[in-house]
XYZ file of C-alpha atoms in Angstrom:
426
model
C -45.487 33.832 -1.238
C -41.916 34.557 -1.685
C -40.613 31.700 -3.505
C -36.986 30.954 -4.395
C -36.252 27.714 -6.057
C -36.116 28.056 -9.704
C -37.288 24.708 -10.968
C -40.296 22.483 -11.715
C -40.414 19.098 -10.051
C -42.891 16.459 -11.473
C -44.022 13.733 -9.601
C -44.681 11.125 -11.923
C -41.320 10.995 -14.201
C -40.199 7.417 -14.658
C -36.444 6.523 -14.486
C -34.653 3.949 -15.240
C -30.948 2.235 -14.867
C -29.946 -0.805 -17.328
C -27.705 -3.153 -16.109
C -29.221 -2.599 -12.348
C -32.839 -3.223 -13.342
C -32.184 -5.404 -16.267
C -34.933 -7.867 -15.884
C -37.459 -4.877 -15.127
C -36.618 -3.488 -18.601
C -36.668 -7.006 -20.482
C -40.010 -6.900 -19.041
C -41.089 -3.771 -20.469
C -39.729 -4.949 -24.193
C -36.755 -1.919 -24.039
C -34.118 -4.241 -23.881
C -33.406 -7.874 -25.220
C -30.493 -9.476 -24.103
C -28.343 -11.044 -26.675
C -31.520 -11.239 -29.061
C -32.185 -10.434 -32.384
C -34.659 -7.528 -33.243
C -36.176 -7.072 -36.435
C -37.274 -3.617 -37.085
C -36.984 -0.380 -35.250
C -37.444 1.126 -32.237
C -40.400 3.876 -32.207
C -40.186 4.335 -28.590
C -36.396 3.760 -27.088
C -32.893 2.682 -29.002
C -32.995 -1.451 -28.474
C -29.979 -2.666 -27.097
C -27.627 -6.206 -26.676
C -25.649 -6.012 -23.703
C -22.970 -8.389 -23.435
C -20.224 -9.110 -20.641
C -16.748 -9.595 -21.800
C -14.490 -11.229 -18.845
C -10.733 -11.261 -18.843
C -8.215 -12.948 -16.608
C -4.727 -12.945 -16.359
C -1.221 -12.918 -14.461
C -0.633 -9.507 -14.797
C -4.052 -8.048 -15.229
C -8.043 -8.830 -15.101
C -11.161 -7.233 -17.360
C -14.538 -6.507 -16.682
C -16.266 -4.986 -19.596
C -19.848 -4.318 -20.410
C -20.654 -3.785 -23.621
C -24.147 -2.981 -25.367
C -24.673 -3.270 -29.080
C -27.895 -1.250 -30.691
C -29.494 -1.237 -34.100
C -27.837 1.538 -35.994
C -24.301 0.443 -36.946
C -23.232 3.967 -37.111
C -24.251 3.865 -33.170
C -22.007 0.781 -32.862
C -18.843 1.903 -34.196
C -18.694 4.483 -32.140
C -19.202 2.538 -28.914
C -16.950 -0.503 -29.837
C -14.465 2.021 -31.218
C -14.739 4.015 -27.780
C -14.080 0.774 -26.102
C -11.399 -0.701 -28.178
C -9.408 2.767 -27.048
C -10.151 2.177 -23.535
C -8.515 -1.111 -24.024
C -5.240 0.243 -26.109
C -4.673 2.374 -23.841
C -4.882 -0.303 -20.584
C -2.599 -2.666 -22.217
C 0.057 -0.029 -23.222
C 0.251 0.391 -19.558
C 0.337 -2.496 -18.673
C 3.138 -3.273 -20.752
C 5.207 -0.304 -19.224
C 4.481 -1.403 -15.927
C 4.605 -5.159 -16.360
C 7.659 -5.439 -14.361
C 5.665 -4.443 -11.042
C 2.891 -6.563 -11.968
C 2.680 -10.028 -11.340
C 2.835 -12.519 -7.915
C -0.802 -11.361 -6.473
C -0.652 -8.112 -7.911
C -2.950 -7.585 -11.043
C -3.949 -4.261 -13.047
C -7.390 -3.999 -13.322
C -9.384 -2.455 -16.267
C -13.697 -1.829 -15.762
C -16.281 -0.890 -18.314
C -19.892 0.228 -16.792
C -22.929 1.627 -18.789
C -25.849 2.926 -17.250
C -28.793 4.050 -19.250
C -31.627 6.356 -18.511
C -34.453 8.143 -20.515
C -34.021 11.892 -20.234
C -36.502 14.813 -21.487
C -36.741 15.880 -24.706
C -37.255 12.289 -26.316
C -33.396 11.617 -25.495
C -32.310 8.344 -24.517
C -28.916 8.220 -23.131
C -26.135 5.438 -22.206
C -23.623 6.545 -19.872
C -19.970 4.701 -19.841
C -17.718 4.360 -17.090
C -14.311 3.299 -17.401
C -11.871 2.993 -14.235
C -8.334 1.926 -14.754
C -6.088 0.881 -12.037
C -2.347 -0.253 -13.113
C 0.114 1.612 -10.761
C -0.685 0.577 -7.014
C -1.486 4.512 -5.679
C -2.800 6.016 -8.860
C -5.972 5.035 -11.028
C -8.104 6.782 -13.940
C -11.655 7.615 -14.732
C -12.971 8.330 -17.913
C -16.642 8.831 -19.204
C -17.943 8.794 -22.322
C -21.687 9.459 -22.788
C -24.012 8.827 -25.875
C -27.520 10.560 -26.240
C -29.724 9.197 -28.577
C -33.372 10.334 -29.625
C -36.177 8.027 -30.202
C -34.928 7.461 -34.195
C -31.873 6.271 -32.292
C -29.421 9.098 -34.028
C -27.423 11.362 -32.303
C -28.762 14.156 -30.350
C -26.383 17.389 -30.644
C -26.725 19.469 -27.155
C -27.452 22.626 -29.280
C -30.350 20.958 -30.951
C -32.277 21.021 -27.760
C -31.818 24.570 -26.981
C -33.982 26.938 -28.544
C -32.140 29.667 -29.306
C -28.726 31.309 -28.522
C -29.331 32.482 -25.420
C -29.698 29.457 -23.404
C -27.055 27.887 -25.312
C -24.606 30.940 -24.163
C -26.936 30.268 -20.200
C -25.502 26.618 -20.259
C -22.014 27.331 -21.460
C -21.913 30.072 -18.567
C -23.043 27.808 -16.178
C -20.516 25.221 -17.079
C -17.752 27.623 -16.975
C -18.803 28.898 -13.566
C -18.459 25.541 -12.512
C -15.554 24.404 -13.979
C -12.671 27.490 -13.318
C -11.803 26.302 -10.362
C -10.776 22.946 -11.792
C -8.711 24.321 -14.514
C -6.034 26.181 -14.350
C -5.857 26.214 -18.131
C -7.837 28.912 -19.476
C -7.272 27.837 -23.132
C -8.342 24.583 -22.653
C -11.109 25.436 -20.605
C -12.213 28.462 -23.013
C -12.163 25.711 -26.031
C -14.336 23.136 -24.513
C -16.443 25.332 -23.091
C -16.774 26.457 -27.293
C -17.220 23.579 -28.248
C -20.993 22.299 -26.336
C -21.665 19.626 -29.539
C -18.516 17.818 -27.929
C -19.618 17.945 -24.278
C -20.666 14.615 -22.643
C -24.022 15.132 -21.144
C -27.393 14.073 -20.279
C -30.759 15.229 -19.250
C -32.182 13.825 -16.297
C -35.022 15.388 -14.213
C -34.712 18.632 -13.690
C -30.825 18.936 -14.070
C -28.478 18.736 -17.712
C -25.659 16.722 -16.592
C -21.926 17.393 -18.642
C -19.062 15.066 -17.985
C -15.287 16.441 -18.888
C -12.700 14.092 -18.940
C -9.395 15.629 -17.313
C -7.608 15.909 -20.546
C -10.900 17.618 -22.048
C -9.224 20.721 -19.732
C -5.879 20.072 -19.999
C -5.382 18.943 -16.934
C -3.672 16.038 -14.467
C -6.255 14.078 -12.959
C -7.793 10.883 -11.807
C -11.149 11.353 -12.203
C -13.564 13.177 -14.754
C -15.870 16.191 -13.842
C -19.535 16.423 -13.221
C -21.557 19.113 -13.286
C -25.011 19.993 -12.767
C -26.916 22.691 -14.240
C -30.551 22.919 -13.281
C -32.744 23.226 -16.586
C -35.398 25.164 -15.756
C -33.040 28.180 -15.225
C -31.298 27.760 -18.572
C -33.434 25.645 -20.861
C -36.528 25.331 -22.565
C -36.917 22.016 -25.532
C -38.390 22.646 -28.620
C -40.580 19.259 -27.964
C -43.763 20.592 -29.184
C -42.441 23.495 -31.661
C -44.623 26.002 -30.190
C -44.057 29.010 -27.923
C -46.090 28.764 -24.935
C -45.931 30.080 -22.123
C -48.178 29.435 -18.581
C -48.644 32.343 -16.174
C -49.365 31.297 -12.465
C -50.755 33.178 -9.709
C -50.141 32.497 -6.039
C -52.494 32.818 -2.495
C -55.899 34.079 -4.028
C -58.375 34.199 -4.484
C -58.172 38.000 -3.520
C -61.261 40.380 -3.684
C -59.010 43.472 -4.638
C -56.842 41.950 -6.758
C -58.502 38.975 -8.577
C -61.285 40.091 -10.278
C -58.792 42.397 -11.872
C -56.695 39.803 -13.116
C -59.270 37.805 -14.379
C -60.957 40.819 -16.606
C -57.378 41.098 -18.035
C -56.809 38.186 -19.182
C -60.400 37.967 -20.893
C -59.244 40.769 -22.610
C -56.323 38.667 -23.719
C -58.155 35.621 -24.506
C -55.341 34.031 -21.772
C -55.572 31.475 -19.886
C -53.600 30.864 -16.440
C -53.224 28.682 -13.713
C -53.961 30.142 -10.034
C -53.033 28.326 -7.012
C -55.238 28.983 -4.412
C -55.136 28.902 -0.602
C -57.822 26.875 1.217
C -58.843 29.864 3.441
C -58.569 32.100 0.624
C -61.584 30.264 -1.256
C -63.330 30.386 2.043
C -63.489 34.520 1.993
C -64.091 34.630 -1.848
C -65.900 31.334 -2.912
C -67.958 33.085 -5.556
C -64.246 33.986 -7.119
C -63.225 31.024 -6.594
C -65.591 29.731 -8.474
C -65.708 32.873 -11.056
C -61.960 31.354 -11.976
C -62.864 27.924 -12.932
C -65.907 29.516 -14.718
C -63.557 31.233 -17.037
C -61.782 27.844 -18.071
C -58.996 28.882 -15.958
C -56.994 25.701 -13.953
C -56.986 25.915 -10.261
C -54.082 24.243 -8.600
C -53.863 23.437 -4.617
C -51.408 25.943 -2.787
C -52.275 24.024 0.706
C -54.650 25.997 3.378
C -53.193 28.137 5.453
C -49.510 29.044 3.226
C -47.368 26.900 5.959
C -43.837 25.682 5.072
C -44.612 21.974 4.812
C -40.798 20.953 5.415
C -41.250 21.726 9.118
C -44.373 19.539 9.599
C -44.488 15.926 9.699
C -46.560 13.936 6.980
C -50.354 14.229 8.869
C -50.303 17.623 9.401
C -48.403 17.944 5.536
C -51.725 15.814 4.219
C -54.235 17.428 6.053
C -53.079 21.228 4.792
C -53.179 19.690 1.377
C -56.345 18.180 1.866
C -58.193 21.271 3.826
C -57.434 23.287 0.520
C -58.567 20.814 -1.632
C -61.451 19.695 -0.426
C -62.371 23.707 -0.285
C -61.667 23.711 -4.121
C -63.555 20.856 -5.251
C -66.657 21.964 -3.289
C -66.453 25.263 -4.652
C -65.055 25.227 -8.235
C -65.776 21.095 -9.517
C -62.456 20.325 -9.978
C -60.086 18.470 -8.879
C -56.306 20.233 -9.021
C -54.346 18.122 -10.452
C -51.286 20.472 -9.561
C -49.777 21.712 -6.512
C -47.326 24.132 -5.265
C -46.124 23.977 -2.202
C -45.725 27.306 -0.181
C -42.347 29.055 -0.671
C -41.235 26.376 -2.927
C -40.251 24.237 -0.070
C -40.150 20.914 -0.722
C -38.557 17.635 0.991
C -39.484 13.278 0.815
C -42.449 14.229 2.696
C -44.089 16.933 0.599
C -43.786 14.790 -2.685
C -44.811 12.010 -1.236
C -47.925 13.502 0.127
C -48.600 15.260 -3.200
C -48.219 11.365 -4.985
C -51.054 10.318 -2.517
C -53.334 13.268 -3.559
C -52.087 12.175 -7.737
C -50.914 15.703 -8.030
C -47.481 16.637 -9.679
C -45.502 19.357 -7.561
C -45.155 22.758 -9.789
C -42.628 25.366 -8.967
C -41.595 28.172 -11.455
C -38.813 28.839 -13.850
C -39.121 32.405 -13.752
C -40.284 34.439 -10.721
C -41.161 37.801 -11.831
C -40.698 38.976 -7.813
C -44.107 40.737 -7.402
C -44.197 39.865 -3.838
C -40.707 41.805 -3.355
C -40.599 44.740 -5.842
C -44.534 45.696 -5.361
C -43.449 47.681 -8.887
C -44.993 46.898 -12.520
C -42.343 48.156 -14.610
C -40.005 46.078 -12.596
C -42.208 42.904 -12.632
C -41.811 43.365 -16.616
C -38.768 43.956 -16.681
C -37.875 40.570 -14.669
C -40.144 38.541 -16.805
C -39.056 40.180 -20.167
C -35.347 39.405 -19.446
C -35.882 35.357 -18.286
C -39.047 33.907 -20.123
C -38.148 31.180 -23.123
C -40.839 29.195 -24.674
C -41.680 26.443 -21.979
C -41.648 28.883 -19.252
C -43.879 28.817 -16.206
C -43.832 32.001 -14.371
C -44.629 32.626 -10.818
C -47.281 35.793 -9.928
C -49.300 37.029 -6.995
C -53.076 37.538 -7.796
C -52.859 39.398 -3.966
C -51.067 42.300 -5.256
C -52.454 45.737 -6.724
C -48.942 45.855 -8.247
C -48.991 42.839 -10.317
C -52.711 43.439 -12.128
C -50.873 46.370 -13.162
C -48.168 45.138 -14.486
C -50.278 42.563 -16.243
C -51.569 44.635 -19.569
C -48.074 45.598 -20.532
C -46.698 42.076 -19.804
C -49.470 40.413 -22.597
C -49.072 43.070 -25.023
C -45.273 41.943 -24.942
C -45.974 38.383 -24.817
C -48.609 38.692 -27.518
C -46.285 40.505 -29.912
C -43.270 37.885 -29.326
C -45.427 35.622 -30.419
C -46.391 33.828 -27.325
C -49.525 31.544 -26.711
C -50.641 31.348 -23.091
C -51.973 27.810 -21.557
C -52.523 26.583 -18.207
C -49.253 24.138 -16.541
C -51.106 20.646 -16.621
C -51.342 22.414 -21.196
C -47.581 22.916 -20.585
C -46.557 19.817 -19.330
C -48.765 17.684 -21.468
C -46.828 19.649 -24.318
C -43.570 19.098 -23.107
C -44.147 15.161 -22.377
């Protein structure tokens, strides 16, 4: 019922590190090492990773180094690099004196690689520094790529300019108590096209190097900012939007709902409780009737992080079982009760082949019990991409419901079930 963890968590979303699993990835064709390519990548930039080795008196290297198709790409790596090296050997040079007789400075180039959402590909460098025995230096530099392999601006994912002024927020929030300079800090946080970052499951990631806030440090900055409360990708170019409703079916609420959204031509998703169908079957079966998608919200509403794995499977399987026999199909989606989720919960919902669903917005139905309120909440958070969370159990929220599509309808927003949504999305 009362949920409270803003995010949507997909099962099946396939990630990936180069260098660590590089003979998994020659396998899939992604990467070749040291070989030619002719042509372009349609699917993923193609990369040439290389290891350049350096040993000396005073000093030792360790650099890898990936090449990719676009020269433009290129430059700017081996020109990254190149910098990263200046700047080792100019301190090496001041230090030399202390260097020397078992004592070496050390200089280390990672890359890690990972496909994010959006179509954005990104390759993530590390470089550590160690010349003065107690003090060393971290820097990170971070290019995102789309499938064209080009550049991918941060603003070019956000759809308009208030979850670009959401992620700079967020990023601030973070990063104040870091840096004591608020010019510096005020200026990067200006400047989001500049940011390092990637996407990742359900988090952006931003990396600040210490003099990116004009500050005295060893080590750069990471922050996390959970998408689903800030972003929505303009991967399909269309505004959709996918209503849920929680713990029905419900004979004084339900039936309701459902002659609502006729009257909207909308389609939603409802997760429904095992013992729930059992009271109302012929609603239960009224739902799927209407081409709505019925999604498993276990049978009796327990918190599943308490409960070991059988008891986890058989409250998914109770409720699902109920649904099939009823309705004909087969949820393909499931929300766990509260939002709760842990290892065991997602693994359970892999061995039903269901992708876990939370929300992005929760319009708070089950708190307020008011439908001005429940608009109000909805109004202020939902973006194209959203999937907000409802309770078909609630006079309240069947209510609300006209005025919410009549405002969704006029901002131009097409309603489709999740398993729509996330097909849309990728």
């Amino acid at each position: 019922m009362a949920g409270r963890k803003p995010l949507i968590k997909r099962i099946k979303w396939p990630g990936w590190v180069v260098l660590l699993l590089i003979a998994g990835l020659i396998g899939t064709g992604m990467v070749k090492w040291l070989t030619p390519v002719s042509g372009k990548s349609s699917s993923a930039p193609y990369l040439y990773f290389q290891e350049e080795t350096e040993e000396a008196d005073t000093y030792t290297l360790s650099i890898s180094t990936a090449s990719m198709e676009e020269d433009e790409q290129n430059e700017e790596i081996q020109a990254w690099i190149e910098q990263e090296k200046e700047s080792f050997f100019n301190k090496v040079e001041k230090y030399g004196g202390e260097l020397g007789g078992g004592r070496r400075a050390h200089l280390t180039i990672e890359v890690d690689a990972h496909q994010g959402r959006g179509g954005t590909y990104s390759f993530i460098f590390r470089s550590h520094k160690r010349v003065e025995e107690k003090q060393s230096e971290s820097k990170v530099r971070v290019f995102t790529l789309n499938k064209e392999n080009q550049s991918v601006k941060l603003t070019s994912l956000l759809d308009n300019p208030e979850a670009v002024r959401g992620i700079q927020e967020g990023v601030e929030q973070q990063l104040k108590k870091e840096s004591p300079d608020g010019e510096a800090l005020a200026d990067i946080i200006n400047r989001p096209d500049d940011w390092n970052w990637s996407i990742r499951g359900k988090n952006l990631t931003a990396y600040f190097n210490p003099e990116d806030l004009g500050i005295d440090k060893e080590d750069f900055f990471q922050v996390n900012i959970p998408l689903e409360r800030i972003l929505s990708f303009k991967d399909s170019g269309q505004k959709v939007v996918a209503l849920t409703f929680d713990d029905g079916p419900n004979r004084n609420v339900t039936p309701e709902v459902l002659d609502i959204l006729k009257h909207h031509n909308a389609k939603a998703t409802f997760f429904m409780m095992g013992e729930q169908v059992d009271k109302s079957p012929d609603l239960a079966k009224r739902v799927a009737d209407e081409g709505h998608e019925i999604g498993n919200h276990t049978d009796q509403h327990k918190d599943l992080t308490k409960m070991g794995m059988p008891a986890v499977k058989n409250e998914m399987q109770a409720s699902r079982n109920k649904i099939i026999e009823v309705t004909g199909q087969q949820p393909s989606v499931f929300r766990p009760p509260y939002g709760a989720v842990n290892d065991t919960v997602e693994e359970a919902a892999r061995h039903f082949g269901s992708s876990v669903v939370l929300w992005s917005v929760d319009s708070h139905d089950w708190k307020s019990r008011d439908p001005e309120a429940v608009n109000k909440v909805i109004e202020k958070e939902v973006v194209p991409g959203s999937i907000v969370l409802l309770h078909d159990v609630h006079k309240e929220t069947a209510e609300a419901l006209p005025t919410l599509l009549d405002y969704l309808e006029k901002e131009g927003y097409q309603f489709v079930t999740v398993s729509e949504l996330l097909s849309i999305q990728g």
